[in-house]
mmCIF file of C-alpha atoms in Angstrom:
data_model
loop_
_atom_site.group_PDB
_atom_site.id
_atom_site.type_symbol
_atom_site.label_atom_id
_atom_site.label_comp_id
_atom_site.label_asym_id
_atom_site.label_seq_id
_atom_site.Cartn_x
_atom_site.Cartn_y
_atom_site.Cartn_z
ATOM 1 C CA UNK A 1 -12.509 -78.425 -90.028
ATOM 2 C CA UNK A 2 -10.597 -75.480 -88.200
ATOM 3 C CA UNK A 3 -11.703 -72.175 -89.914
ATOM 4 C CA UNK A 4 -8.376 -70.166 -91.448
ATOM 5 C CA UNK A 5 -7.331 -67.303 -89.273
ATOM 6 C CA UNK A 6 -6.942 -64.999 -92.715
ATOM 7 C CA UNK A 7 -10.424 -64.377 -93.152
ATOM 8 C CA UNK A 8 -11.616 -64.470 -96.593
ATOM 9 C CA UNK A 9 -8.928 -65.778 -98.420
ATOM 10 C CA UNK A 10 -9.367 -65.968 -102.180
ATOM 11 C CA UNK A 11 -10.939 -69.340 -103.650
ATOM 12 C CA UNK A 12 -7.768 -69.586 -105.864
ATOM 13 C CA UNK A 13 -5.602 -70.439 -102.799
ATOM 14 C CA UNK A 14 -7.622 -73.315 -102.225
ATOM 15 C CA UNK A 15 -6.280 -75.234 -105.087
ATOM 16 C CA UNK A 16 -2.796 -76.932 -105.646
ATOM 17 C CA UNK A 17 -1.968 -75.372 -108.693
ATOM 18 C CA UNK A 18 -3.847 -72.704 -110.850
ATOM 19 C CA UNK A 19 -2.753 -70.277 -113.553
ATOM 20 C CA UNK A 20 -4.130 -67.133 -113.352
ATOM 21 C CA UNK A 21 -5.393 -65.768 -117.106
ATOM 22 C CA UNK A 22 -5.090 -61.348 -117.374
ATOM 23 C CA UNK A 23 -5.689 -58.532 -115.597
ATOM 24 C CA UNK A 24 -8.840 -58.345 -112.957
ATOM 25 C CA UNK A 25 -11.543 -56.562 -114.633
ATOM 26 C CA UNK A 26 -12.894 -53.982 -112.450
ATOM 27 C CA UNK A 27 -16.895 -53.258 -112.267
ATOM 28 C CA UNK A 28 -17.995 -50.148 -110.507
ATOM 29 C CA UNK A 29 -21.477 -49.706 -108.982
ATOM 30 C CA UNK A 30 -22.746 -46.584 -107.485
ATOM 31 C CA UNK A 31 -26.785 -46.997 -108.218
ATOM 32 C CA UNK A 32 -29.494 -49.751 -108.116
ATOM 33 C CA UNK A 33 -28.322 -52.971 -106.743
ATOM 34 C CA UNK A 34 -25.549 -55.335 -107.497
ATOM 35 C CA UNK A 35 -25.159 -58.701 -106.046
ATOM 36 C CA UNK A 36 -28.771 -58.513 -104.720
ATOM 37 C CA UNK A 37 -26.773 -55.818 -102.112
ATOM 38 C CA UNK A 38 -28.477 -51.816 -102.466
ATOM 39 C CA UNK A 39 -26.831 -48.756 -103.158
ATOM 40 C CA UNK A 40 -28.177 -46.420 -100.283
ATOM 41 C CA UNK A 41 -29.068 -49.602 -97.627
ATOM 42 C CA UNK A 42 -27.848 -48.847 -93.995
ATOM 43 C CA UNK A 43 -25.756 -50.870 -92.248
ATOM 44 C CA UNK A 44 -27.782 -53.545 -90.855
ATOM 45 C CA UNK A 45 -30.016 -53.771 -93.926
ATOM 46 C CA UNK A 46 -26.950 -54.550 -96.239
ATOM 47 C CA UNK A 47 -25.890 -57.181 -93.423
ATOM 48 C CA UNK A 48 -29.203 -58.788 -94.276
ATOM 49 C CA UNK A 49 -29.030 -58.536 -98.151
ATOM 50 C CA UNK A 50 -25.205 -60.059 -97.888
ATOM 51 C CA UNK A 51 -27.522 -62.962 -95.507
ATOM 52 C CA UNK A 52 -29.578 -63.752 -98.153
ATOM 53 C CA UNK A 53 -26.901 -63.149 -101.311
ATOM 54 C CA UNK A 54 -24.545 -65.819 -99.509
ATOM 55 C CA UNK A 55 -26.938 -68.201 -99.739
ATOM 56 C CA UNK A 56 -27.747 -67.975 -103.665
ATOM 57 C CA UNK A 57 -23.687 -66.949 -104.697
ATOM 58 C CA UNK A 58 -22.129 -69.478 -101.773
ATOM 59 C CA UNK A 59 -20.659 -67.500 -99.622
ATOM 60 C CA UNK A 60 -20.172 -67.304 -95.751
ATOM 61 C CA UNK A 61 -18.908 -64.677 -94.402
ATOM 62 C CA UNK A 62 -17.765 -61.087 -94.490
ATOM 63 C CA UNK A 63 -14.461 -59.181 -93.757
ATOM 64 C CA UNK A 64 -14.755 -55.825 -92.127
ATOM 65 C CA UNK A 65 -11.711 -53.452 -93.310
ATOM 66 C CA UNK A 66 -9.775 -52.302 -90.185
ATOM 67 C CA UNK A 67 -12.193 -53.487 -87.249
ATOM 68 C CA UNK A 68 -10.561 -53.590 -84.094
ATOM 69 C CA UNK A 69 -11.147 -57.023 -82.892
ATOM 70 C CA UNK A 70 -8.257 -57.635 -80.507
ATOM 71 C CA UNK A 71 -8.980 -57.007 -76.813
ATOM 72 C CA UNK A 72 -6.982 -57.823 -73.303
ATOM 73 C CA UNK A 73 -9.352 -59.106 -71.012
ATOM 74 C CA UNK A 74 -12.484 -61.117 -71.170
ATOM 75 C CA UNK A 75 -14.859 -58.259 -69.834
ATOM 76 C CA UNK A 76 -14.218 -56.663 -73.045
ATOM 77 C CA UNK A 77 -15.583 -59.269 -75.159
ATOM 78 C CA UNK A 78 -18.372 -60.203 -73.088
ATOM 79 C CA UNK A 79 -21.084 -58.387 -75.257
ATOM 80 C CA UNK A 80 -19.349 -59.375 -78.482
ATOM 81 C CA UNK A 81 -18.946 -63.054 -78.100
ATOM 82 C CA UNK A 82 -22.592 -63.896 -79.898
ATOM 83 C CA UNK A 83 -21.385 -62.282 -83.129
ATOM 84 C CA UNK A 84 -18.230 -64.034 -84.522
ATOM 85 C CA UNK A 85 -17.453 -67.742 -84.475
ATOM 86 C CA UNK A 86 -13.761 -67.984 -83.248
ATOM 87 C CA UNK A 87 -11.615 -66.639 -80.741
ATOM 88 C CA UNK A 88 -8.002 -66.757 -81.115
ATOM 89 C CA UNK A 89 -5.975 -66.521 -77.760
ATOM 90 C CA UNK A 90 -2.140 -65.285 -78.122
ATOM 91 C CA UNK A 91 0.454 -63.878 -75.659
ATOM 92 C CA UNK A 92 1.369 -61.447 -78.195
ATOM 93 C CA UNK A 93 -0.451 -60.269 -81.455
ATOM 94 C CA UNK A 94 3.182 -61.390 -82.835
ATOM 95 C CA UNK A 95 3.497 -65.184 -81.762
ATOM 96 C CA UNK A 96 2.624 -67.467 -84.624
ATOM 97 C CA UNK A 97 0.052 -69.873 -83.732
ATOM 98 C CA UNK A 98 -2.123 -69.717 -80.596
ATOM 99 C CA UNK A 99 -5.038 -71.341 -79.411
ATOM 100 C CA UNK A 100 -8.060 -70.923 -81.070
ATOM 101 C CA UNK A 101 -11.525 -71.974 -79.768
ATOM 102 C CA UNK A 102 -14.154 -72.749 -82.662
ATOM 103 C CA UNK A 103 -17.982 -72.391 -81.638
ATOM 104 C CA UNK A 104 -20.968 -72.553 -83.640
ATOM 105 C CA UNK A 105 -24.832 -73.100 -82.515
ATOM 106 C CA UNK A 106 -24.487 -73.926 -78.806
ATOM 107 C CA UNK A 107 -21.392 -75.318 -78.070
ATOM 108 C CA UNK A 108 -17.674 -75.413 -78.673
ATOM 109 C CA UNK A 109 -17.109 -77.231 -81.923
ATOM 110 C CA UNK A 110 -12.731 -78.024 -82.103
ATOM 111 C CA UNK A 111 -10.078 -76.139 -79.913
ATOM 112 C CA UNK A 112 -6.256 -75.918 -81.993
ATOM 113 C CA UNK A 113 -3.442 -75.762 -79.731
ATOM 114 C CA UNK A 114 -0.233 -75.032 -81.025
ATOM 115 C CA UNK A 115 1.026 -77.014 -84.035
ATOM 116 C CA UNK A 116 -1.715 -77.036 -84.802
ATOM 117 C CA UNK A 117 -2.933 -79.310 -83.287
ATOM 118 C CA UNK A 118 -6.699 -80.119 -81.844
ATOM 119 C CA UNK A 119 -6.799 -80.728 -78.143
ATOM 120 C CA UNK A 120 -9.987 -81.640 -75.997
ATOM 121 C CA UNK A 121 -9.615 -78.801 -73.249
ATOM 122 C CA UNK A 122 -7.612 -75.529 -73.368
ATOM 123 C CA UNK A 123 -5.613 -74.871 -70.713
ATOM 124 C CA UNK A 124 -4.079 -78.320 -70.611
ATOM 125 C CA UNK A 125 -2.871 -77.823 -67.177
ATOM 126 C CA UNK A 126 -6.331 -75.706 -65.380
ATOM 127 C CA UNK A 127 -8.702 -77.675 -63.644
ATOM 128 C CA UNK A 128 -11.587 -79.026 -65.362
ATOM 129 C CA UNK A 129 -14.178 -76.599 -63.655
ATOM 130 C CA UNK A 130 -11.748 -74.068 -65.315
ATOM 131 C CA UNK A 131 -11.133 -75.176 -68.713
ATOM 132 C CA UNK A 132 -12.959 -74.681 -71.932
ATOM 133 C CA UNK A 133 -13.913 -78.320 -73.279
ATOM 134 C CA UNK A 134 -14.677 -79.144 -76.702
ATOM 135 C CA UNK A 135 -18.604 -79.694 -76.413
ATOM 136 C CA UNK A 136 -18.870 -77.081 -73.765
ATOM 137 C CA UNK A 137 -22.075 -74.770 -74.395
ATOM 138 C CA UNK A 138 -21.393 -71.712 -75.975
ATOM 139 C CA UNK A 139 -22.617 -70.193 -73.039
ATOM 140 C CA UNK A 140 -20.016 -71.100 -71.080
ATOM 141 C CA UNK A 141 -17.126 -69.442 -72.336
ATOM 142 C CA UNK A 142 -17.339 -65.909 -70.559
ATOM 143 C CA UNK A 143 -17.313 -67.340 -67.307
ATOM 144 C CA UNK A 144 -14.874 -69.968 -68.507
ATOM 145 C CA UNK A 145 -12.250 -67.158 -69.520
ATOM 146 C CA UNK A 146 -12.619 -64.963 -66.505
ATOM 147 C CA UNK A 147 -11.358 -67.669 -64.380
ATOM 148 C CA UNK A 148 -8.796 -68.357 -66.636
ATOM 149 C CA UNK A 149 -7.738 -65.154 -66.779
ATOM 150 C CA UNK A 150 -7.039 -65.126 -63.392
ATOM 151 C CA UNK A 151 -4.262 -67.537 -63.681
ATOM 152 C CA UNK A 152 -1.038 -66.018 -63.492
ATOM 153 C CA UNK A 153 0.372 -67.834 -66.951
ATOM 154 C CA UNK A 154 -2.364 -66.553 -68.938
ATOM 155 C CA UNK A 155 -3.506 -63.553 -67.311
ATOM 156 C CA UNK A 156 -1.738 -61.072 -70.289
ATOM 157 C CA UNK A 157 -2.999 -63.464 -73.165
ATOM 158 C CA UNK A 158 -4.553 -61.316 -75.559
ATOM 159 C CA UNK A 159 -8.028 -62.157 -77.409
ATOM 160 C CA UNK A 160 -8.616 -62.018 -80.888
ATOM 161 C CA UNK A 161 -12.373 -62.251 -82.275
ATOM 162 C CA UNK A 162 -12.681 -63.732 -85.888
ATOM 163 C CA UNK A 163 -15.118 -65.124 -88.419
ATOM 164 C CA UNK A 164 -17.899 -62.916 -89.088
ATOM 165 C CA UNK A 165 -20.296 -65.994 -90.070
ATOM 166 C CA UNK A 166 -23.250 -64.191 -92.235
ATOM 167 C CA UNK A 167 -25.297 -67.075 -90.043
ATOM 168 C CA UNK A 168 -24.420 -64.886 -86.587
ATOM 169 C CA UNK A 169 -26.526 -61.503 -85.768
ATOM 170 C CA UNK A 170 -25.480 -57.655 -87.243
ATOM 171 C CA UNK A 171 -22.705 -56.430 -85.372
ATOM 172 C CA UNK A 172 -23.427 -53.093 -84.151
ATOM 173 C CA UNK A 173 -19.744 -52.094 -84.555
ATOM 174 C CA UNK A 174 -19.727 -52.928 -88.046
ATOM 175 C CA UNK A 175 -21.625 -49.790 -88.368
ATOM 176 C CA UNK A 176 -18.021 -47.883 -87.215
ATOM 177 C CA UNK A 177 -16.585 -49.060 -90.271
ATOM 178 C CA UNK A 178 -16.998 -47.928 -94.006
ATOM 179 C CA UNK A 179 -15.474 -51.093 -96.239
ATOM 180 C CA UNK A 180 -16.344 -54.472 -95.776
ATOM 181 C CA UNK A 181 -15.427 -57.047 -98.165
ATOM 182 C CA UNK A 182 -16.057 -60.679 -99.506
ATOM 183 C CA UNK A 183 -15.506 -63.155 -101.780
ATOM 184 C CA UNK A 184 -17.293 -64.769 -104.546
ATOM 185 C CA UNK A 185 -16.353 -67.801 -106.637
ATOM 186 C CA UNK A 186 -17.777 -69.203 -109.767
ATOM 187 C CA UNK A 187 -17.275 -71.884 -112.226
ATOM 188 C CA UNK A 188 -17.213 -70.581 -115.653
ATOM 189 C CA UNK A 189 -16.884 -73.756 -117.211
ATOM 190 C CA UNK A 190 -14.584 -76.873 -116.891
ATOM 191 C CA UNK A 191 -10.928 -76.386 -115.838
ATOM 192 C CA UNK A 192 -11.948 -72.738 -114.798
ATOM 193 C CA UNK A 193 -12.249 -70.687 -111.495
ATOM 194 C CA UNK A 194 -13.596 -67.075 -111.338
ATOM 195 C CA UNK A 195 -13.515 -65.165 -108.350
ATOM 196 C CA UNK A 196 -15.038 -62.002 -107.065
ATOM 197 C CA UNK A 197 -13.600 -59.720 -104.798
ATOM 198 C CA UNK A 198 -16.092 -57.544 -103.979
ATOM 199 C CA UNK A 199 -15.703 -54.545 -101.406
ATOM 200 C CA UNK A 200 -18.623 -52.511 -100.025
ATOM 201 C CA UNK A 201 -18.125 -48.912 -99.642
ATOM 202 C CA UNK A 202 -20.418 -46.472 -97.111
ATOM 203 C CA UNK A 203 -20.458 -42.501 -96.722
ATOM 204 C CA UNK A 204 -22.711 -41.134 -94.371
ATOM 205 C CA UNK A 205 -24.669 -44.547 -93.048
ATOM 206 C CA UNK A 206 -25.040 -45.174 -96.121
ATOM 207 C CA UNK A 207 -23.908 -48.197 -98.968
ATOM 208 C CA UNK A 208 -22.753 -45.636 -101.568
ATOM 209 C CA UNK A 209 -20.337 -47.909 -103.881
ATOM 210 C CA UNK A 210 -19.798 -51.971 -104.763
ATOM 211 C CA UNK A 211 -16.851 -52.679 -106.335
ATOM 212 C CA UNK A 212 -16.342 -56.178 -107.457
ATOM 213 C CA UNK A 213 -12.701 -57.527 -109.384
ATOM 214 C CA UNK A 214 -12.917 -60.424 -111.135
ATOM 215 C CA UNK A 215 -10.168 -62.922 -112.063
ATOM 216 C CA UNK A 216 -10.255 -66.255 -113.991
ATOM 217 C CA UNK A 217 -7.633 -69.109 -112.981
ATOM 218 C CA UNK A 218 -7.086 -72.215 -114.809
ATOM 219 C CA UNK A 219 -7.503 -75.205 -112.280
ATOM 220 C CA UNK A 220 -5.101 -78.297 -112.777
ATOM 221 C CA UNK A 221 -6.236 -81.356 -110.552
#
């Protein structure tokens, strides 16, 4: 299934219909731990905690507030590439749509054309020993993109980076950036979705705040 391009969105978009019930409450924490995540934790050691809280709260991935993550040639992603799961390839930031290229382990896992729409090989119209395939290693797709790159109709696409998969390696640019955020939901009881929006908070290398909103929605099937 092709991952959303809005990273994070809230569980409660994921159902037809849902009524949300009140005002989010609002918890604050600025000592000991919440979430299994520890006030005063560097970077890379609250990238580990959020590894292992995914797994017990369900959870895949992490949204870093305000990362630059679109670039204009392949050399600049080159180093990148191992730590996200998608790359988004536009002629402007502006056009709606794109092509997209989903990887995951070793190799390629769906490419979305416009549409959307899944395709087998992206550029339709570059040679084979040019093209990204679906099933092509994951190693594959620098080299791929450099010589697409050097064909005149997509030589000013821009690249986009997205999906910071908690299953990929620590970014060292996340350390650049002082909120990240993710979601949490939970089930309550019957007929009831609660969801977490929790945002992380750093000062000086440092995880210095967690600040989690909560919100219950009634679910109608």
């Amino acid at each position: 299934m092709k991952k959303t391009l809005l990273l994070l969105i809230p569980a409660l978009l994921l159902f037809g219909c849902k009524k949300e019930n009140g005002s989010p409450r609002v918890e604050t924490t600025i000592s000991g731990s919440k979430w299994d995540i520890k006030i005063g934790s560097s970077y890379a050691d609250v990238y580990a905690q959020l590894q292992k809280s995914g797994q017990q709260n369900n959870f895949n991935e992490v949204d870093i507030i305000n990362q630059k993550q679109t670039f204009t040639k392949p050399e600049e992603i080159q180093q990148k590439l191992k730590f996200y799961s998608m790359i988004l390839l536009q002629k402007n930031t502006t056009e709606l749509g794109g092509i997209s290229i989903d990887y995951d382990g070793d190799k390629i896992t769906s490419i979305t054309g416009p549409g959307p729409a899944l395709i087998s090989k992206w550029p339709q119209d570059a040679p084979d020993e040019s093209a990204l395939h679906q099933d092509e290693a994951v190693n594959n797709i620098y080299t791929k993109l450099l010589a697409i790159y050097k064909l005149p109709d997509y030589a000013n696409y821009q690249i986009t980076l997205a999906y910071k998969a908690l299953t990929k390696p620590f970014d060292p640019d996340m350390a650049n950036y002082n909120e990240w955020a993710f979601y949490i939901t939970k089930y309550p009881k019957p007929g009831i979705s609660g969801t977490y929006y929790i945002r992380l908070l750093f000062n000086n290398g440092k995880l210095s705040m967690i600040r989690s909103e909560y919100k219950e929605s009634q679910v109608y099937n």
